[in-house]
Amino acid sequence: MAAAGGGWAAVCHKFRTARTLSAVESRKDPETEPYRSKYSARALLQEVKQLLSAAEEGGEARLLAVRRAVLEYELGVNHTDTEELSAGEEHLQRCTQLLEPHRLSPDCVSLYIQAQNNLGILWSERDEIKTAQTYLESAEALYNQYMKEDGNPPLDPSEHFMSEEEKLTDQERSKRFEKAYTHTLYYLAQVYQHLEMIEKAAQYCHTTLKRQLEYCGYYPVEWALNAATLSQYYLSKQCFMESRHCLAAASVIFSQAGQVPSAEDNETEQDQQDLRQRKAEIARCWIKYCLNLLQSAQKLLEDNIGELDPDRQLELKAQRKKEEDEKEKGRKKAVLFGTSDICDSVLAMEEKVSSVYPLDFQEAREIFLVGQNYVQEAKEFFQVDGYVTDHIEIVQDHSALFKVLAFFEEDYERRCKMHKRRIDMLEPIYADLNPQYYLLISRQLQFELADTYYEMMDLKVAIGNRLEELDSHTIKKINSLAQLAIKYYELFLDSLRNPDKVFPEELEEDVLRPAMVAKFHIARLYGKLITSDSKKQLENMQTSLEYYTFLVDYCEKYPNAVRAVETELELSKEMVGLLPTRMERLRAKLSPFI
Amino acid sequence: CSFSVEGDAIKVYVRVRPPSEGTVLTDGDQSLCLSVLSSNTIRLHSKPEPKIFTFDYVANMETTQESVFSSVAKNIVESCMNGYNGTIFAYGQTGSGKTFTMMGPSDSDNFTHSLRGVIPRSFEYLFFLIEREKEKAGSGKSFLCKCSFIEIYNEQIFDLLDSASAGLFLREHIKKGVFVDGAVEQVLSSAAEAYQVLTMGWRNRRVASTSMNRESSRSHAVFTITVESMEKNNEIVNIRSSLLNLVDLAGSERQKDTHTEGLRLKEAGNINRSLSCLGQVITALVDVGNGKQRHICYRDSKLTFLLRDSLGGNAKTCIIANVHPGSRCFGETLSTLNFAQRAKLIKNKAVVNEDMQGNV
């Protein structure tokens, strides 16, 4: 047998060179010839293949088949890497055919799984996701079956071209095998995502992260960022326990990044800045966590006019006592990250903030404070100079935190002060912002400022209603808040005008509701303005009527709009019916002698 | 103005290049994978059913450079004079005629060539309009034009006008929007000068060849002209400024592998092989959770961030999708047409947050 002795050593050497060329050298290829090393590797692999065929006679059939399968696999990967899919597919198919009878044996299982992985990739590149799915799912099944029936660390494909003394340790074998399987799961996550099986995709992403931790195959910063991002998926599903777990793990793993000295140990300023940015990004994920938890609690607790419903509050408190524990413990086992000491740190991190709905001001305030701390942390990096959009988004979150905290506050005066804090943070930013480049944010700020003034005015009216008689100070305050609200709503509506200053005939779908709500609120605000001058009052009523009429007319002309503003439309219709009569009466009072 | 009535959707133009010289064309030629049905529809001879695509404009093989310029770029250059930002993207597979459409034939002196492309013609037209304005307004109005030319490669930014510079950073200014920190800005006084700067930078681009493709650009190149006008009316000074971005996207065939995927459109498939792309997968999961407050740690690509205004602000944007009609290019042509189809759906979005819609 030619491949024995010195001949075999030469074959092994060629094979190893090919692998090094492909995996290591190819990274250094010039940009003008990106595949140079891959092409040389391919040539070497072909040579090895020829040598093997020459040695065929007399060799043991099974051994030869497996070796040939390894070569077919390498050639398949090589061709797909260099954008030659059809050739790649042929080689990979040949590899799996050769291995088919032995796929459950320890010397073949890993190679078989990796070949299936690569076939999965190949078919996804042809936009045939379903075909990709079958290959990957069969790889997953094979892993599970092997682990159940055998479970010993299987041979790594590269070992087929190694001499006895070079062979890997069991520990190394196991590491490589598990890594191949982690890749299967990661590819499946993508396949499920493309097939819009989102929940399943998320579960596979979670498992991939988990396995990366278990087998130490991760970069702390990257891992932390991925976990933080996954937490945002759970947020959108209202799974606060899972979300918090991901965030706590992200924070814990991120803190490792600072401790491990980087490869060259001469961290540039750029690296430092990157690290600070990542930290701020994770902080922003925490902010969203606090915000969502508070807002979801508000949704549960509010009555039909958006105030805290005390009956509901009592009911939820009783319910929480009953069920909170058992339910979550079962779920928790399934998603826990990390081995013991990481796990302990993660749990300690979790304890700093609740993952159940806050039901009163005290509980809400604790979550608010955590969120506010992260706001400060995030702002340290995302300063307005250089990071306009990010900075403003953080300020908007801060404002939203205050808004939802105000919901839990019973004292109207103090609630009003919270809204004033929002104004104080938003108004100066808005004043500086150039809408030519930041039109969207600019509109958001206009609307939010308008809404905040509107809310403050409502609170002042409520406070005033408790008094025997409205004093002139309160009246002044109410009127000025109303005027400011009107000002910002009008600014928002003006931003919708075209360059010739004309308000659009038909509103774009994405601004339809806000525009209509702005019109509706302006109508109400004119109705609320307090004046002792009857003529002025009549004018205000007239303006109010015009805005209500706009809503009614618009919806008549564009019936599609009705859906977006049902309640507002109903009330507007009512007012359009009522106001003229009221105005008539007022006119009669003004000129009683006509 | 004529443009005040049009919507904000991105306009999409498809241009079919003629097959390489020497091939004789006959109707119903088997070697062609598509036919142009009208000035806005194209039929792809896919099996079993042919597929019809509709775009804002389809230029067939006979369309002249002049006609492409008038239907694609003229309007955008005019808007630019009126204070709008404008962006023209070129998209397509290597060899589909992108460079010919944008720059012209690869001879040395394109600027006077009768087949010169969209870019030199845009320069000419821009400076023609500026001269005309100046004449009309007399000494009361002045213009300042500056340009920069950057390349985005592997999510890093390089200055093509200063080949010695290292990676640059994108930053934002509350008054001036997004800018490339430290990019060289060159003052321009004529179309010829603009063209000179462009060709100089163009030579610095990164290209690569593989056994499948002869030469493909691996990077996105963004040439930006800032037009600033200053008008004096008595004591009042009125300053207006706008940007014209000319973008040459990396060859579309390379996008899936290099992750420089230009406009973040939903890509059909293609598995990311590297575990370090896990974040992108998760991000895609979170994107679906609409309406809810969430933060995505991974920023948009550098290109989308830089051109955010063109993709979602008050700007006029168009994409020229170039395709090769040969049947061997079927796959790439299909994917280019699919991309172009999706691009039509990008609207200049200005959504107000769900949360801010207010209570009754």
PDB file of C-alpha atoms in Angstrom, chain A residues 138-294:
ATOM      1  CA  SER A 138     -31.173  16.037  10.508  1.00  0.00           C
ATOM      2  CA  ALA A 139     -27.773  17.154  11.839  1.00  0.00           C
ATOM      3  CA  GLU A 140     -29.460  18.128  15.096  1.00  0.00           C
ATOM      4  CA  ALA A 141     -31.228  14.764  15.304  1.00  0.00           C
ATOM      5  CA  LEU A 142     -28.024  12.863  14.617  1.00  0.00           C
ATOM      6  CA  TYR A 143     -26.232  14.698  17.427  1.00  0.00           C
ATOM      7  CA  ASN A 144     -28.995  13.829  19.844  1.00  0.00           C
ATOM      8  CA  GLN A 145     -29.091  10.220  18.786  1.00  0.00           C
ATOM      9  CA  TYR A 146     -25.325   9.846  19.059  1.00  0.00           C
ATOM     10  CA  MET A 147     -25.228  11.432  22.490  1.00  0.00           C
ATOM     11  CA  LYS A 148     -27.966   9.103  23.650  1.00  0.00           C
ATOM     12  CA  GLU A 149     -26.524   5.903  22.209  1.00  0.00           C
ATOM     13  CA  ASP A 150     -22.794   6.483  22.534  1.00  0.00           C
ATOM     14  CA  GLY A 151     -21.811   9.839  23.949  1.00  0.00           C
ATOM     15  CA  ASN A 152     -18.051   9.325  23.912  1.00  0.00           C
ATOM     16  CA  PRO A 153     -16.026  12.190  22.453  1.00  0.00           C
ATOM     17  CA  PRO A 154     -15.943  11.371  18.716  1.00  0.00           C
ATOM     18  CA  LEU A 155     -13.019  11.764  16.354  1.00  0.00           C
ATOM     19  CA  ASP A 156     -12.430  15.156  14.791  1.00  0.00           C
ATOM     20  CA  PRO A 157     -12.460  15.008  10.961  1.00  0.00           C
ATOM     21  CA  SER A 158      -8.896  16.321  10.766  1.00  0.00           C
ATOM     22  CA  GLU A 159      -7.646  13.314  12.732  1.00  0.00           C
ATOM     23  CA  HIS A 160      -8.113  11.022   9.754  1.00  0.00           C
ATOM     24  CA  PHE A 161      -4.959  12.521   8.326  1.00  0.00           C
ATOM     25  CA  MET A 162      -2.882  12.468  11.487  1.00  0.00           C
ATOM     26  CA  SER A 163      -0.364  10.006  12.777  1.00  0.00           C
ATOM     27  CA  GLU A 164      -1.236   8.153  15.994  1.00  0.00           C
ATOM     28  CA  GLU A 165       0.923  10.350  18.188  1.00  0.00           C
ATOM     29  CA  GLU A 166      -0.696  13.528  16.902  1.00  0.00           C
ATOM     30  CA  LYS A 167      -4.242  12.467  17.709  1.00  0.00           C
ATOM     31  CA  LEU A 168      -6.316  14.732  19.891  1.00  0.00           C
ATOM     32  CA  THR A 169      -7.222  14.323  23.534  1.00  0.00           C
ATOM     33  CA  ASP A 170     -10.754  13.420  24.467  1.00  0.00           C
ATOM     34  CA  GLN A 171     -11.218  16.871  25.908  1.00  0.00           C
ATOM     35  CA  GLU A 172     -10.210  18.527  22.639  1.00  0.00           C
ATOM     36  CA  ARG A 173     -12.370  16.134  20.638  1.00  0.00           C
ATOM     37  CA  SER A 174     -15.363  16.886  22.735  1.00  0.00           C
ATOM     38  CA  LYS A 175     -14.757  20.623  22.445  1.00  0.00           C
ATOM     39  CA  ARG A 176     -14.648  20.477  18.654  1.00  0.00           C
ATOM     40  CA  PHE A 177     -17.670  18.228  18.416  1.00  0.00           C
ATOM     41  CA  GLU A 178     -19.754  20.446  20.652  1.00  0.00           C
ATOM     42  CA  LYS A 179     -18.661  23.440  18.644  1.00  0.00           C
ATOM     43  CA  ALA A 180     -19.882  21.872  15.420  1.00  0.00           C
ATOM     44  CA  TYR A 181     -23.208  21.197  17.081  1.00  0.00           C
ATOM     45  CA  THR A 182     -23.412  24.765  18.408  1.00  0.00           C
ATOM     46  CA  HIS A 183     -23.065  25.859  14.813  1.00  0.00           C
ATOM     47  CA  THR A 184     -25.922  23.588  13.809  1.00  0.00           C
ATOM     48  CA  LEU A 185     -28.129  25.280  16.380  1.00  0.00           C
ATOM     49  CA  TYR A 186     -26.984  28.721  15.300  1.00  0.00           C
ATOM     50  CA  TYR A 187     -27.776  27.980  11.654  1.00  0.00           C
ATOM     51  CA  LEU A 188     -31.138  26.588  12.682  1.00  0.00           C
ATOM     52  CA  ALA A 189     -31.833  29.818  14.552  1.00  0.00           C
ATOM     53  CA  GLN A 190     -31.349  31.645  11.271  1.00  0.00           C
ATOM     54  CA  VAL A 191     -33.424  29.192   9.302  1.00  0.00           C
ATOM     55  CA  TYR A 192     -36.315  29.546  11.734  1.00  0.00           C
ATOM     56  CA  GLN A 193     -35.984  33.310  11.625  1.00  0.00           C
ATOM     57  CA  HIS A 194     -36.211  33.297   7.838  1.00  0.00           C
ATOM     58  CA  LEU A 195     -39.227  31.023   8.033  1.00  0.00           C
ATOM     59  CA  GLU A 196     -40.724  33.507  10.483  1.00  0.00           C
ATOM     60  CA  MET A 197     -40.855  30.952  13.273  1.00  0.00           C
ATOM     61  CA  ILE A 198     -39.695  33.717  15.546  1.00  0.00           C
ATOM     62  CA  GLU A 199     -40.247  32.066  18.882  1.00  0.00           C
ATOM     63  CA  LYS A 200     -38.303  29.010  17.857  1.00  0.00           C
ATOM     64  CA  ALA A 201     -35.556  31.180  16.394  1.00  0.00           C
ATOM     65  CA  ALA A 202     -35.270  33.056  19.685  1.00  0.00           C
ATOM     66  CA  GLN A 203     -35.059  29.804  21.593  1.00  0.00           C
ATOM     67  CA  TYR A 204     -32.203  28.617  19.364  1.00  0.00           C
ATOM     68  CA  CYS A 205     -30.389  31.937  19.763  1.00  0.00           C
ATOM     69  CA  HIS A 206     -30.762  31.580  23.509  1.00  0.00           C
ATOM     70  CA  THR A 207     -29.394  28.050  23.417  1.00  0.00           C
ATOM     71  CA  THR A 208     -26.493  29.146  21.240  1.00  0.00           C
ATOM     72  CA  LEU A 209     -25.600  31.825  23.786  1.00  0.00           C
ATOM     73  CA  LYS A 210     -25.921  29.314  26.592  1.00  0.00           C
ATOM     74  CA  ARG A 211     -23.612  26.844  24.879  1.00  0.00           C
ATOM     75  CA  GLN A 212     -21.077  29.536  24.141  1.00  0.00           C
ATOM     76  CA  LEU A 213     -20.856  30.176  27.875  1.00  0.00           C
ATOM     77  CA  GLU A 214     -20.672  26.504  28.767  1.00  0.00           C
ATOM     78  CA  TYR A 215     -17.887  25.741  26.328  1.00  0.00           C
ATOM     79  CA  CYS A 216     -16.101  29.036  26.844  1.00  0.00           C
ATOM     80  CA  GLY A 217     -16.349  29.878  23.175  1.00  0.00           C
ATOM     81  CA  TYR A 218     -17.127  33.576  23.408  1.00  0.00           C
ATOM     82  CA  TYR A 219     -15.789  37.102  23.502  1.00  0.00           C
ATOM     83  CA  PRO A 220     -17.212  38.745  26.612  1.00  0.00           C
ATOM     84  CA  VAL A 221     -18.194  42.058  24.995  1.00  0.00           C
ATOM     85  CA  GLU A 222     -19.808  40.429  22.024  1.00  0.00           C
ATOM     86  CA  TRP A 223     -21.599  37.883  24.156  1.00  0.00           C
ATOM     87  CA  ALA A 224     -22.877  40.560  26.509  1.00  0.00           C
ATOM     88  CA  LEU A 225     -24.181  42.638  23.651  1.00  0.00           C
ATOM     89  CA  ASN A 226     -25.952  39.639  22.170  1.00  0.00           C
ATOM     90  CA  ALA A 227     -27.555  38.761  25.482  1.00  0.00           C
ATOM     91  CA  ALA A 228     -28.654  42.372  25.954  1.00  0.00           C
ATOM     92  CA  THR A 229     -30.171  42.352  22.498  1.00  0.00           C
ATOM     93  CA  LEU A 230     -31.985  39.111  23.230  1.00  0.00           C
ATOM     94  CA  SER A 231     -33.408  40.748  26.349  1.00  0.00           C
ATOM     95  CA  GLN A 232     -35.115  43.214  24.032  1.00  0.00           C
ATOM     96  CA  TYR A 233     -36.787  40.369  22.204  1.00  0.00           C
ATOM     97  CA  TYR A 234     -38.191  39.109  25.498  1.00  0.00           C
ATOM     98  CA  LEU A 235     -39.365  42.626  26.293  1.00  0.00           C
ATOM     99  CA  SER A 236     -41.417  42.723  23.145  1.00  0.00           C
ATOM    100  CA  LYS A 237     -43.032  39.502  24.347  1.00  0.00           C
ATOM    101  CA  GLN A 238     -43.572  40.910  27.864  1.00  0.00           C
ATOM    102  CA  CYS A 239     -41.377  38.174  29.348  1.00  0.00           C
ATOM    103  CA  PHE A 240     -39.767  40.307  32.021  1.00  0.00           C
ATOM    104  CA  MET A 241     -38.149  37.491  33.940  1.00  0.00           C
ATOM    105  CA  GLU A 242     -36.295  36.229  30.874  1.00  0.00           C
ATOM    106  CA  SER A 243     -35.464  39.757  29.818  1.00  0.00           C
ATOM    107  CA  ARG A 244     -33.967  40.597  33.200  1.00  0.00           C
ATOM    108  CA  HIS A 245     -31.985  37.369  33.208  1.00  0.00           C
ATOM    109  CA  CYS A 246     -30.410  38.198  29.853  1.00  0.00           C
ATOM    110  CA  LEU A 247     -29.576  41.714  30.991  1.00  0.00           C
ATOM    111  CA  ALA A 248     -28.103  40.600  34.289  1.00  0.00           C
ATOM    112  CA  ALA A 249     -25.982  38.020  32.463  1.00  0.00           C
ATOM    113  CA  ALA A 250     -24.949  40.674  29.936  1.00  0.00           C
ATOM    114  CA  SER A 251     -23.781  42.995  32.706  1.00  0.00           C
ATOM    115  CA  VAL A 252     -21.903  40.229  34.531  1.00  0.00           C
ATOM    116  CA  ILE A 253     -20.131  38.920  31.424  1.00  0.00           C
ATOM    117  CA  PHE A 254     -19.384  42.434  30.243  1.00  0.00           C
ATOM    118  CA  SER A 255     -17.553  43.165  33.474  1.00  0.00           C
ATOM    119  CA  GLN A 256     -15.200  40.261  32.619  1.00  0.00           C
ATOM    120  CA  ALA A 257     -14.147  42.119  29.505  1.00  0.00           C
ATOM    121  CA  GLY A 258     -12.446  44.793  31.516  1.00  0.00           C
ATOM    122  CA  GLN A 259     -10.516  42.241  33.597  1.00  0.00           C
ATOM    123  CA  VAL A 260      -9.072  40.203  30.762  1.00  0.00           C
ATOM    124  CA  PRO A 261      -6.122  42.053  29.257  1.00  0.00           C
ATOM    125  CA  SER A 262      -6.495  42.242  25.505  1.00  0.00           C
ATOM    126  CA  ALA A 263      -4.301  40.195  23.206  1.00  0.00           C
ATOM    127  CA  GLU A 264      -1.626  42.791  22.585  1.00  0.00           C
ATOM    128  CA  ASP A 265      -2.246  44.591  25.839  1.00  0.00           C
ATOM    129  CA  ASN A 266      -1.769  47.943  24.169  1.00  0.00           C
ATOM    130  CA  GLU A 267      -5.372  48.900  23.934  1.00  0.00           C
ATOM    131  CA  THR A 268      -5.792  51.854  21.711  1.00  0.00           C
ATOM    132  CA  GLU A 269      -7.995  54.732  22.614  1.00  0.00           C
ATOM    133  CA  GLN A 270     -10.379  53.447  19.980  1.00  0.00           C
ATOM    134  CA  ASP A 271     -10.799  50.143  21.815  1.00  0.00           C
ATOM    135  CA  GLN A 272     -11.428  51.996  25.040  1.00  0.00           C
ATOM    136  CA  GLN A 273     -14.064  54.098  23.378  1.00  0.00           C
ATOM    137  CA  ASP A 274     -15.685  51.027  21.848  1.00  0.00           C
ATOM    138  CA  LEU A 275     -15.835  49.434  25.252  1.00  0.00           C
ATOM    139  CA  ARG A 276     -17.464  52.509  26.764  1.00  0.00           C
ATOM    140  CA  GLN A 277     -19.985  52.580  23.953  1.00  0.00           C
ATOM    141  CA  ARG A 278     -20.923  48.936  24.474  1.00  0.00           C
ATOM    142  CA  LYS A 279     -21.410  49.568  28.155  1.00  0.00           C
ATOM    143  CA  ALA A 280     -23.701  52.471  27.351  1.00  0.00           C
ATOM    144  CA  GLU A 281     -25.629  50.279  24.905  1.00  0.00           C
ATOM    145  CA  ILE A 282     -26.268  47.713  27.614  1.00  0.00           C
ATOM    146  CA  ALA A 283     -27.380  50.510  29.928  1.00  0.00           C
ATOM    147  CA  ARG A 284     -29.874  51.555  27.280  1.00  0.00           C
ATOM    148  CA  CYS A 285     -31.286  48.055  27.175  1.00  0.00           C
ATOM    149  CA  TRP A 286     -31.776  48.257  30.933  1.00  0.00           C
ATOM    150  CA  ILE A 287     -33.568  51.593  30.545  1.00  0.00           C
ATOM    151  CA  LYS A 288     -35.999  49.995  28.119  1.00  0.00           C
ATOM    152  CA  TYR A 289     -36.497  47.159  30.560  1.00  0.00           C
ATOM    153  CA  CYS A 290     -37.490  49.514  33.380  1.00  0.00           C
ATOM    154  CA  LEU A 291     -39.650  51.563  31.077  1.00  0.00           C
ATOM    155  CA  ASN A 292     -41.509  48.573  29.678  1.00  0.00           C
ATOM    156  CA  LEU A 293     -42.101  47.066  33.068  1.00  0.00           C
ATOM    157  CA  LEU A 294     -43.552  50.330  34.354  1.00  0.00           C
TER     158      LEU A 294
END
